[in-house]
Coordinates of C-alpha atoms in Angstrom, one line a residue:
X284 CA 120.5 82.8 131.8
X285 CA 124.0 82.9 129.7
X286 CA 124.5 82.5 126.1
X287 CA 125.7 78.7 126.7
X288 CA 122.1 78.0 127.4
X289 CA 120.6 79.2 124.4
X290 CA 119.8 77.6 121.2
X291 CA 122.0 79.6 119.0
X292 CA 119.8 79.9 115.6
X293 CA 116.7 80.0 117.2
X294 CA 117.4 82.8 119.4
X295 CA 119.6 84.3 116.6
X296 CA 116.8 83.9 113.9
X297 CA 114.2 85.7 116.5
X298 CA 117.1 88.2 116.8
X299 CA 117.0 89.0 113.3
X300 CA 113.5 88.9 113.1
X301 CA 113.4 91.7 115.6
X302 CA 115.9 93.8 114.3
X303 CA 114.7 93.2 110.3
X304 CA 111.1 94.9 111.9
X305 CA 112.8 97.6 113.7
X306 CA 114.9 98.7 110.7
X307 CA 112.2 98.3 108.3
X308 CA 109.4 100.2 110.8
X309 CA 111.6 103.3 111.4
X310 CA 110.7 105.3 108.8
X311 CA 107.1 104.7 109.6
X312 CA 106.9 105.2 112.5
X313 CA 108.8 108.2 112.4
X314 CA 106.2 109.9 110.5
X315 CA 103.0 108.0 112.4
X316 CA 103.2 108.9 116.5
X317 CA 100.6 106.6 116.9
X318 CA 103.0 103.4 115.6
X319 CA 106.1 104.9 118.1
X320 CA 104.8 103.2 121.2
X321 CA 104.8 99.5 119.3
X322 CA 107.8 100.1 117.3
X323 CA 109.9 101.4 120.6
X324 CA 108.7 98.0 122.5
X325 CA 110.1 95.9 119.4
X326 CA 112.9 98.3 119.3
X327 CA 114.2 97.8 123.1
X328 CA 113.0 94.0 123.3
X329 CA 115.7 93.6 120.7
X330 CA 118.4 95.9 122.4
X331 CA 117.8 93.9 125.6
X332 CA 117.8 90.4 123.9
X333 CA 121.3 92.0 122.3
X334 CA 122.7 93.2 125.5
X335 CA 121.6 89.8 128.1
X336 CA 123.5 87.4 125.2
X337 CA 125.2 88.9 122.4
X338 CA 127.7 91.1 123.9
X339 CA 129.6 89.1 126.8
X340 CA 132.8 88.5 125.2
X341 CA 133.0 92.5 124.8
X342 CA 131.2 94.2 128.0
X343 CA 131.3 93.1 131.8
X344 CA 128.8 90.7 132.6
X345 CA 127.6 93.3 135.6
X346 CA 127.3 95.9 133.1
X347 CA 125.6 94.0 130.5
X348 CA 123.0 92.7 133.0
X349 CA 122.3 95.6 134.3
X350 CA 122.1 96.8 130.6
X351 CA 119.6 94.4 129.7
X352 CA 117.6 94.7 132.5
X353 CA 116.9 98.2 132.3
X354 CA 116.3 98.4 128.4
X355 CA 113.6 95.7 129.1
X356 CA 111.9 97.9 131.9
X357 CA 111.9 100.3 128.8
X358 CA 110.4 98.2 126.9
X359 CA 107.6 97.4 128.9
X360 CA 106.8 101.2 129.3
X361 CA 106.8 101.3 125.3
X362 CA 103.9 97.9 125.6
X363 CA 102.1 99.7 128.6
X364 CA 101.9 102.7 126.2
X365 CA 100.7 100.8 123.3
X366 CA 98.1 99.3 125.5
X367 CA 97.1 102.8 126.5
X368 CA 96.9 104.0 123.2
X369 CA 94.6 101.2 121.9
X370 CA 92.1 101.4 125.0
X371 CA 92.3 105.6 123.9
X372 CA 93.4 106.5 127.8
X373 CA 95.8 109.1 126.4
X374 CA 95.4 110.4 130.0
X375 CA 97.5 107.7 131.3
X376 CA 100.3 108.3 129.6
X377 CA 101.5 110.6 131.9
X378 CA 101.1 108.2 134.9
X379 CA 102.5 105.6 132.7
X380 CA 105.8 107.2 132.3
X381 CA 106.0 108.4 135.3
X382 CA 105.5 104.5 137.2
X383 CA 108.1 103.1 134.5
X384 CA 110.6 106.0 135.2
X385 CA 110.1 105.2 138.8
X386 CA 110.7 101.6 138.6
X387 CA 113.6 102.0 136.4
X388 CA 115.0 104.0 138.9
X389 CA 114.8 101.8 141.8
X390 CA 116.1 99.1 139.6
X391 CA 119.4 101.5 139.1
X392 CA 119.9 102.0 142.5
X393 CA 119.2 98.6 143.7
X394 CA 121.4 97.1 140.9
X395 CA 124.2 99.6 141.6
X396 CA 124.3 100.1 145.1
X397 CA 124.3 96.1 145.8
X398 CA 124.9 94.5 143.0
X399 CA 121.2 92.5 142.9
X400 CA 121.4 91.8 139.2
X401 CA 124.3 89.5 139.5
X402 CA 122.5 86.9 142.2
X403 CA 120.6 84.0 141.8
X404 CA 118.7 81.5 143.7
X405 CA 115.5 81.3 145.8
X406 CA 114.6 84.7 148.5
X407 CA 116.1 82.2 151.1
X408 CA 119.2 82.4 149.3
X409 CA 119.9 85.3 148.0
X410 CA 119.8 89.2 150.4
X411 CA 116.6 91.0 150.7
X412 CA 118.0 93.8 148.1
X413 CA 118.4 90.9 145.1
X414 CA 114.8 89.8 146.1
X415 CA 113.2 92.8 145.9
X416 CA 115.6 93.8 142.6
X417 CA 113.7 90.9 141.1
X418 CA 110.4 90.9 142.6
X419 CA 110.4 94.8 140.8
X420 CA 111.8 93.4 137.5
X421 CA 109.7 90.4 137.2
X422 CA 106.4 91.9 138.4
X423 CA 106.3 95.0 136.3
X424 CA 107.0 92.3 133.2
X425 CA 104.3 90.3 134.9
X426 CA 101.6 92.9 135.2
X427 CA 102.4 94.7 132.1
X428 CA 102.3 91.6 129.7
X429 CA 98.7 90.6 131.2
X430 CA 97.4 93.9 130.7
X431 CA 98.9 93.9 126.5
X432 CA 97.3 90.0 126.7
X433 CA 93.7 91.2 127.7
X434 CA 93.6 94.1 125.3
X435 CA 95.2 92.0 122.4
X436 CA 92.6 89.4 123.0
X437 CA 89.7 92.2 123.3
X438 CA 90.6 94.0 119.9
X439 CA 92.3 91.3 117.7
X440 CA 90.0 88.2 118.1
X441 CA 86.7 87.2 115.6
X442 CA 86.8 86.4 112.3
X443 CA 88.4 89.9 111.2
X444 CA 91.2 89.2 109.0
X445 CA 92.3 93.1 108.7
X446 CA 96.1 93.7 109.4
X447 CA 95.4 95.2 112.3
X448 CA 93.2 92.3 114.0
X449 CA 96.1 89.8 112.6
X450 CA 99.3 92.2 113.8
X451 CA 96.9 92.5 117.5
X452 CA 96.9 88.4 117.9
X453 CA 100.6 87.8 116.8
X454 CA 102.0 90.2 119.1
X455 CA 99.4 89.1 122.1
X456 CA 100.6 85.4 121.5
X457 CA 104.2 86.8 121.5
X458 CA 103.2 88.6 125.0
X459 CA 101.6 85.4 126.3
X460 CA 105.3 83.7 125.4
X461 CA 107.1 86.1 127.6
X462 CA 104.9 86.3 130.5
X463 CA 105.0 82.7 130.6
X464 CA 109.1 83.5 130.5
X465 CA 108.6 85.8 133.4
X466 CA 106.2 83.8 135.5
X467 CA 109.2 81.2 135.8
X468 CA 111.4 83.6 136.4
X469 CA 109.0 84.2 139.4
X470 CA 108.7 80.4 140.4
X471 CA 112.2 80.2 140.4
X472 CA 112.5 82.7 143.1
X473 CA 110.5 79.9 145.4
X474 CA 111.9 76.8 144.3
X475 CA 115.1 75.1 142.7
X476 CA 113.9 73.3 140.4
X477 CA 115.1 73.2 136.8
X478 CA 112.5 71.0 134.9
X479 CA 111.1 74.5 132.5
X480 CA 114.8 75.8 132.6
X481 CA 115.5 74.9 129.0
X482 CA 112.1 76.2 127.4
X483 CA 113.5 79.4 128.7
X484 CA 115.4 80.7 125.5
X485 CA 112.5 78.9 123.5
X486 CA 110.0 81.3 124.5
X487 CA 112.1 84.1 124.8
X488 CA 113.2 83.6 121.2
X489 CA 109.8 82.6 119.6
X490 CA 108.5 85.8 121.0
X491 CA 110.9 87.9 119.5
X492 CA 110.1 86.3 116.2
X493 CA 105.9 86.7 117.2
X494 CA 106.3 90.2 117.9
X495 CA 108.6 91.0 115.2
X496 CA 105.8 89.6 112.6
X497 CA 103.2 92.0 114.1
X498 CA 105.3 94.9 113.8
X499 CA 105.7 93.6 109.7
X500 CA 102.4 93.1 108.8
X501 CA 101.8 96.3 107.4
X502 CA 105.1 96.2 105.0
X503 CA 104.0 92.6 104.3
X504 CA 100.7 93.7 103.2
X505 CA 102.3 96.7 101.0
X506 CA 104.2 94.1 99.3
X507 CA 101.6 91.8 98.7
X508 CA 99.9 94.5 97.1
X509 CA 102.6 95.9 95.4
X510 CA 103.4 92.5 93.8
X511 CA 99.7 92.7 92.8
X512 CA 100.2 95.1 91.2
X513 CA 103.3 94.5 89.4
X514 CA 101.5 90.8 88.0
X515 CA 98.5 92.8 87.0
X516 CA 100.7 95.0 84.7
X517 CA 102.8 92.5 83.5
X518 CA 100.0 90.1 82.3
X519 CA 98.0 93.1 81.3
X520 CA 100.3 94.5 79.1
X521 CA 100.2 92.5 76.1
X522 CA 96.4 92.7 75.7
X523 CA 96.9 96.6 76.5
X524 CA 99.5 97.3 73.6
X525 CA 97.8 95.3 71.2
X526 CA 94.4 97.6 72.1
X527 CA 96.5 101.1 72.4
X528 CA 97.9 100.5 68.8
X529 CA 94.8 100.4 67.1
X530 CA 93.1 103.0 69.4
X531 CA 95.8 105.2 71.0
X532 CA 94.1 108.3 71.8
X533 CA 93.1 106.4 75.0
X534 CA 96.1 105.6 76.6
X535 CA 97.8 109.2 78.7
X536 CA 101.7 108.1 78.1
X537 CA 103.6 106.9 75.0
X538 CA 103.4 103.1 75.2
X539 CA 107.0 101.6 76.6
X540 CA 108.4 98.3 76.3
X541 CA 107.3 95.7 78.9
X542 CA 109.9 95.4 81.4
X543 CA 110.1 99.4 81.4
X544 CA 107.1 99.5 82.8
X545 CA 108.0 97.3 85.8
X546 CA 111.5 98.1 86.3
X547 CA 111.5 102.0 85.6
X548 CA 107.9 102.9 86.5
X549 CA 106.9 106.5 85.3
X550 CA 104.5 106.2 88.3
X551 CA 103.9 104.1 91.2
X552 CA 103.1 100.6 90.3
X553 CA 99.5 101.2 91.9
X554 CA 98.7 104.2 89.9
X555 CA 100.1 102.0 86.8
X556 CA 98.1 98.9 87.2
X557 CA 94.9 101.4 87.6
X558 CA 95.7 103.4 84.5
X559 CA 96.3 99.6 82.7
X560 CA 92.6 99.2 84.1
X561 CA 91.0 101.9 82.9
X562 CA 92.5 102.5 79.4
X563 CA 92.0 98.8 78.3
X564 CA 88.6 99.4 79.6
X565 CA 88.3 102.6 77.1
X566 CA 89.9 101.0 74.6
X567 CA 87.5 97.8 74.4
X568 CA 84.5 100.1 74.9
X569 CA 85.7 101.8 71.2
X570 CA 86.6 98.7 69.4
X571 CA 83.6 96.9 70.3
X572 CA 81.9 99.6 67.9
X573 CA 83.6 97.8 65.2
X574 CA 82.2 94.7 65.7
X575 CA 78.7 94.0 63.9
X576 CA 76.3 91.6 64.9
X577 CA 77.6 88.8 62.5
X578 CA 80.9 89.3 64.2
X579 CA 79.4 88.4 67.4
X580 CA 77.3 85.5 66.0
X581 CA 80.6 83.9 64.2
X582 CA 82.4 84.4 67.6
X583 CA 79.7 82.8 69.8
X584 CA 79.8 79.7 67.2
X585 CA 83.7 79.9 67.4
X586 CA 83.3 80.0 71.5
X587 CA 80.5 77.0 71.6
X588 CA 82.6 74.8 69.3
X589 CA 86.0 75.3 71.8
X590 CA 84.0 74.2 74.3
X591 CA 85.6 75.9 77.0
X592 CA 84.5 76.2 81.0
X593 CA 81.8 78.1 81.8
X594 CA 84.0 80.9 83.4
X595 CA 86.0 81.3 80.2
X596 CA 83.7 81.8 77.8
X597 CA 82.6 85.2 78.2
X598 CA 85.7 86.5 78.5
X599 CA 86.8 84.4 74.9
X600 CA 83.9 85.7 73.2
X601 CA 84.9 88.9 73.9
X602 CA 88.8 88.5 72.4
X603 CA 87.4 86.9 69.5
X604 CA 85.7 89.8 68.9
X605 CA 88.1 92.1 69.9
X606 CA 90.6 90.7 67.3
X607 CA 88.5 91.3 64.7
X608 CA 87.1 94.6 65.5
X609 CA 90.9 95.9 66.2
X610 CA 91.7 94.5 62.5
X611 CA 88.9 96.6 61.1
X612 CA 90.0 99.8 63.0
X613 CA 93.6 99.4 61.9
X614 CA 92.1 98.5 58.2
X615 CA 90.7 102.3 58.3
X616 CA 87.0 100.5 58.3
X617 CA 84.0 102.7 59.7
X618 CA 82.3 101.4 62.9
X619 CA 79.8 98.8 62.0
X620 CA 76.6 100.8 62.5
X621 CA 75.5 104.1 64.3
X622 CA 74.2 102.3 67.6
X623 CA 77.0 100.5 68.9
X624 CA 76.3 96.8 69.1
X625 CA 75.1 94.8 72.3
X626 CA 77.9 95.4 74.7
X627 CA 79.8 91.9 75.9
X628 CA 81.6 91.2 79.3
X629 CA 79.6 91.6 82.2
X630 CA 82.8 92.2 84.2
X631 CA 83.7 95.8 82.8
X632 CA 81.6 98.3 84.5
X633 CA 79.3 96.6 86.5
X634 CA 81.0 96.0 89.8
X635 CA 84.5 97.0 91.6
X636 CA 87.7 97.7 90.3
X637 CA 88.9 94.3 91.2
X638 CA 86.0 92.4 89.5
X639 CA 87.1 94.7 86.5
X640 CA 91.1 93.7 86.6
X641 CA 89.9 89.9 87.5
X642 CA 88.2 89.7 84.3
X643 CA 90.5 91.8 81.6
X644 CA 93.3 89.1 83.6
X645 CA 91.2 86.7 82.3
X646 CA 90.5 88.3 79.0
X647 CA 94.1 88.6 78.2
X648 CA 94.9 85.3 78.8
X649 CA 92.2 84.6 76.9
X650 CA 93.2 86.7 74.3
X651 CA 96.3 84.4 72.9
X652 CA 94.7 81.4 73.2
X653 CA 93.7 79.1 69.8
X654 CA 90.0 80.0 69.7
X655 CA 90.6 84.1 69.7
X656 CA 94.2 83.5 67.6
X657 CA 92.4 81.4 65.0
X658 CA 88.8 83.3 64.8
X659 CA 88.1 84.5 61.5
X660 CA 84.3 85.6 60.6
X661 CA 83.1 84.2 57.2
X662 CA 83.7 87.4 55.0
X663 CA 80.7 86.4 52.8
X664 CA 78.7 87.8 55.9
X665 CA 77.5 91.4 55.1
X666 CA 77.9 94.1 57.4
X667 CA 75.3 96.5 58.2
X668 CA 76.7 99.4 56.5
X669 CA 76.6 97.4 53.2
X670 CA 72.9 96.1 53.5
X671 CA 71.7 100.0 53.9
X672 CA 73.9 101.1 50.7
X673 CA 72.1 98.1 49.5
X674 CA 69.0 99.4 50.0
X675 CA 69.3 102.9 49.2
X676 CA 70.2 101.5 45.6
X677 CA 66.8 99.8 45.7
X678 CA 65.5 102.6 46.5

């Protein structure tokens, strides 16, 4: 196979792919033993794509063949080891390296001494040392690749969708694109026909790009979570500095402006979006204290008259009332009564953390929309505080 046969952006993009993973991996799995076997097979499967096609015009082809033949025998010690580890025959390892070392070694000699690598054609055409360099090169590929297949199959199938299931059935579908790669390479040694010749570089390629995306899935699911994150501060934030002015004792930092927060985070955005959480939580759990029970009847009026979807009105009863109770507090008036009132929004306290950001998300938007801007309880209305000076004067 020569570079003239490729398709140039498909096996460059898969070339990219693979070395975007393998510079983006490194650190982890420099710190994580366990990830070292998987990111050293993505590693050398991109050296060895490099060397076969990228470097002619620099490097003998002899050399580079060579070259590319024994980084891929490296490679498939670094699968065989991954498969080991998953299957938890740690014992193997041992044997494992030691049958890969071998084979690489008999490769050398047999590519060196007679120059194997550089012939093609069927075993009736080419000496006995070429066939059995290939035989060796294509089998181990062969036997290797079936055995990552099975246990991909075995651990990443079902309905899972963890990253691990999903990284397990990209990377076995990008095995199941090179051993069909390799099992040509194997018919090819019986016959001369050239009719799957040019899906060659096609499944090379497309399995660089599969196995590249199995080794990302973890850094795609960080960022996924990271930007998360970063949305659920940025929407939060207006509802959380409206609430931190008129009760600041609950928030642990001076407020900042908005794009601070996101751009020069005092913390990571994780920790930030869960302190958003929490101290909007706190902060709505003093305010509503402000709010009497005529508050909440004017609001539920205001709410009913909007006549908004079913899934918005809880969480717009709860800004209208909000808005008013945070105009008392920063008014300097007293809570409304000593018991605090009926608490509203079923989604604070009484499930996960992500049913608790799902609804203050909806709350804030919420918060700035006509029926909470515009809600104003009739002032006439007397609040509790006044009917019991009342009394006492009756009294």
């Amino acid at each position: 196979m020569t570079a003239d046969a490729l398709d140039p952006a498909l096996w460059t993009t898969g070339l990219v792919c693979l070395w975007t993973a393998v510079i983006l991996r490194c650190p982890y799995a420099v710190r994580h033993p366990a990830q070292r076997g998987l990111w050293l097979a993505v590693a050398t499967a991109a050296l060895a794509m490099t060397l076969t096609t990228s470097l002619g015009s620099f490097f003998p082809e002899s050399a580079l063949g060579l070259a590319g033949n024994l980084t891929g025998m490296v490679s498939a010690g670094a699968v065989l080891g991954f498969v080991i580890t998953i299957v938890g025959g740690r014992r193997l390892h041992t044997w494992a390296c030691g049958t890969v070392a071998a084979a690489a070694l008999a490769l050398t000699v047999l590519g060196i001494t007679s120059g194997a690598h550089l012939s093609y054609g069927t075993i009736t055409e080419i000496p006995p040392t070429a066939t059995a360099y290939r035989l060796l090169l294509i089998g181990t590929h062969l036997a290797v690749n079936a055995a990552c297949v099975a246990v991909c199959w075995r651990y990443g199938r079902g309905p899972s969708r963890s990253p691990l299931a999903l990284g397990l059935r990209l990377f076995g579908i990008g095995t199941v694109l090179a051993e069909l790669y390799w099992l040509r390479l194997f018919a090819g040694l019986f016959t001369t026909s050239d009719a799957l010749l040019q899906y060659q570089p096609t499944l090379m390629s497309l399995h660089g790009i599969l196995r590249a995306a199995a080794v990302l899935v973890p850094t795609a699911v960080a960022v996924r979570r990271a930007a998360a994150d970063v949305r659920t501060i940025w929407r939060l934030w207006p509802l959380w500095r409206e609430l931190v002015d008129a009760v600041p004792h609950v928030a642990l930092g001076r407020p900042r402006p908005r794009l601070h927060e996101i751009l020069w985070p005092r913390a990571p955005w994780k920790l930030l979006a869960y302190r958003k959480v929490v101290e909007t939580r706190d902060a709505i759990l003093v305010l509503h204290g402000h709010a009497g029970p005529a508050v909440t009847a004017a609001a539920r009026d205001t709410v009913a008259a909007a006549a908004l979807p079913a899934e918005r009105t809880e969480a717009t009863l709860l800004a209208c009332v909000l808005r008013e109770a945070r105009r008392a507090r920063l008014a300097g008036l007293p809570p409304a009564g000593p018991h605090p009132p009926e608490p509203l929004g079923t989604g604070l306290g009484n499930g996960s953390l992500d049913d608790e950001r799902t609804f203050l998300l909806r709350l804030a938007e919420s918060y700035a929309t006509p029926p909470a801007l515009t809600f104003a309880p009739p002032r006439s209305l007397p609040r509790e505080e006044d009917r019991r000076d009342e009394r006492r004067q009756c009294a």
